[in-house]
Amino acid sequence: MQAHEDVQKFIAHLVANNKVMLFMKGNKSFPQCGFSAVVVEILKKHAVPFETFNVLSDPAVREGVKQFASWPTIPQLYVNGEFIGGCDIVREMDANGELEGKLKAATAAA
């Protein structure tokens, strides 16, 4: 198991180096929970490039990401280094148009 500090650095690296980063159960081709699947479908609908990390593959990252954002659940979406939230927040932001603006701004320079 990785040291807590190393896990936090790893998570920070993923967030900093990917415009749209989703920590989820499974991956974008095969989500392994309904909430993760919903967020993947929303991102695919907006046709933006995004990266995922399967928290089921690394228990240290699964726990570490919860501490990183002070958010207790998975999935967790980051756009341009900013923590957006989990499934319900992403769904709500998508419905009111706020998510589309953030995604376009983050991926415009990509």
Coordinates of C-alpha atoms in Angstrom, one line a residue:
M1 CA 0.0 0.0 0.0
Q2 CA 1.3 3.4 -0.9
A3 CA 2.0 6.1 1.7
H4 CA -0.8 8.6 2.1
E5 CA 1.3 11.5 0.9
D6 CA 2.3 9.5 -2.3
V7 CA -1.4 8.8 -3.0
Q8 CA -2.3 12.4 -2.6
K9 CA 0.5 13.4 -5.0
F10 CA -0.7 10.8 -7.5
I11 CA -4.2 12.1 -7.4
A12 CA -3.1 15.7 -7.7
H13 CA -1.0 14.7 -10.7
L14 CA -3.9 13.1 -12.5
V15 CA -6.2 16.1 -11.7
A16 CA -3.6 18.6 -12.9
N17 CA -2.6 16.8 -16.1
N18 CA -6.1 15.9 -17.4
K19 CA -8.6 18.6 -18.3
V20 CA -11.5 16.3 -17.5
M21 CA -10.7 13.6 -15.0
L22 CA -13.2 11.2 -13.5
F23 CA -12.5 8.9 -10.6
M24 CA -15.0 6.1 -10.9
K25 CA -15.7 2.4 -10.4
G26 CA -14.7 0.7 -13.6
N27 CA -13.7 2.7 -16.7
K28 CA -15.4 4.6 -19.5
S29 CA -15.8 1.5 -21.6
F30 CA -17.1 -0.6 -18.7
P31 CA -18.5 1.3 -15.7
Q32 CA -19.0 -0.9 -12.7
C33 CA -21.6 1.1 -10.9
G34 CA -24.7 2.9 -11.9
F35 CA -23.6 6.3 -10.7
S36 CA -20.3 6.1 -12.6
A37 CA -22.2 5.0 -15.7
V38 CA -24.4 8.1 -15.5
V39 CA -21.5 10.5 -15.3
V40 CA -19.7 8.7 -18.2
E41 CA -22.8 9.0 -20.4
I42 CA -23.1 12.7 -19.6
L43 CA -19.5 13.3 -20.5
K44 CA -19.9 11.2 -23.7
K45 CA -23.0 13.2 -24.6
H46 CA -20.9 16.4 -24.5
A47 CA -18.2 14.7 -26.7
V48 CA -15.3 16.0 -24.7
P49 CA -12.1 14.0 -24.2
F50 CA -11.8 12.7 -20.6
E51 CA -9.7 10.3 -18.6
T52 CA -10.8 7.9 -15.9
F53 CA -9.2 6.1 -13.0
N54 CA -10.8 2.9 -11.8
V55 CA -10.7 3.2 -8.0
L56 CA -11.5 -0.5 -7.7
S57 CA -8.0 -1.2 -9.0
D58 CA -6.3 0.6 -6.1
P59 CA -7.8 0.7 -2.6
A60 CA -5.4 3.4 -1.5
V61 CA -6.5 5.7 -4.3
R62 CA -10.2 4.8 -3.6
E63 CA -9.8 6.1 -0.1
G64 CA -7.3 8.8 -1.0
V65 CA -9.6 10.5 -3.5
K66 CA -12.3 10.8 -0.9
Q67 CA -9.9 12.7 1.3
F68 CA -8.4 14.7 -1.6
A69 CA -11.8 16.4 -2.2
S70 CA -13.3 16.0 1.2
W71 CA -16.1 14.2 -0.6
P72 CA -17.2 10.7 0.7
T73 CA -18.5 9.1 -2.5
I74 CA -17.4 7.9 -5.9
P75 CA -17.6 8.9 -8.8
Q76 CA -15.8 12.3 -8.5
L77 CA -15.4 14.6 -11.5
Y78 CA -12.7 17.2 -11.9
V79 CA -12.7 19.8 -14.7
N80 CA -9.7 22.0 -15.3
G81 CA -8.4 21.0 -11.8
E82 CA -11.6 22.0 -10.1
F83 CA -13.6 19.5 -8.1
I84 CA -17.1 19.4 -9.6
G85 CA -18.8 16.7 -7.6
G86 CA -20.4 13.4 -7.8
C87 CA -23.2 11.9 -9.9
D88 CA -26.1 14.1 -8.5
I89 CA -24.2 17.3 -8.8
V90 CA -23.0 16.5 -12.3
R91 CA -26.5 15.5 -13.4
E92 CA -27.9 18.7 -12.0
M93 CA -25.2 20.9 -13.6
D94 CA -25.8 19.1 -16.9
A95 CA -29.6 19.8 -16.7
N96 CA -29.1 23.5 -16.0
G97 CA -26.4 24.0 -18.7
E98 CA -23.6 24.9 -16.2
L99 CA -21.6 21.7 -16.9
E100 CA -21.5 22.3 -20.7
G101 CA -19.9 25.8 -20.1
K102 CA -17.2 24.3 -17.8
L103 CA -16.4 21.5 -20.2
K104 CA -16.2 23.8 -23.2
A105 CA -13.9 26.2 -21.4
A106 CA -11.7 23.4 -20.2
T107 CA -11.3 21.6 -23.5
A108 CA -11.2 24.7 -25.8
A109 CA -7.5 25.1 -25.3
A110 CA -6.8 21.4 -25.4

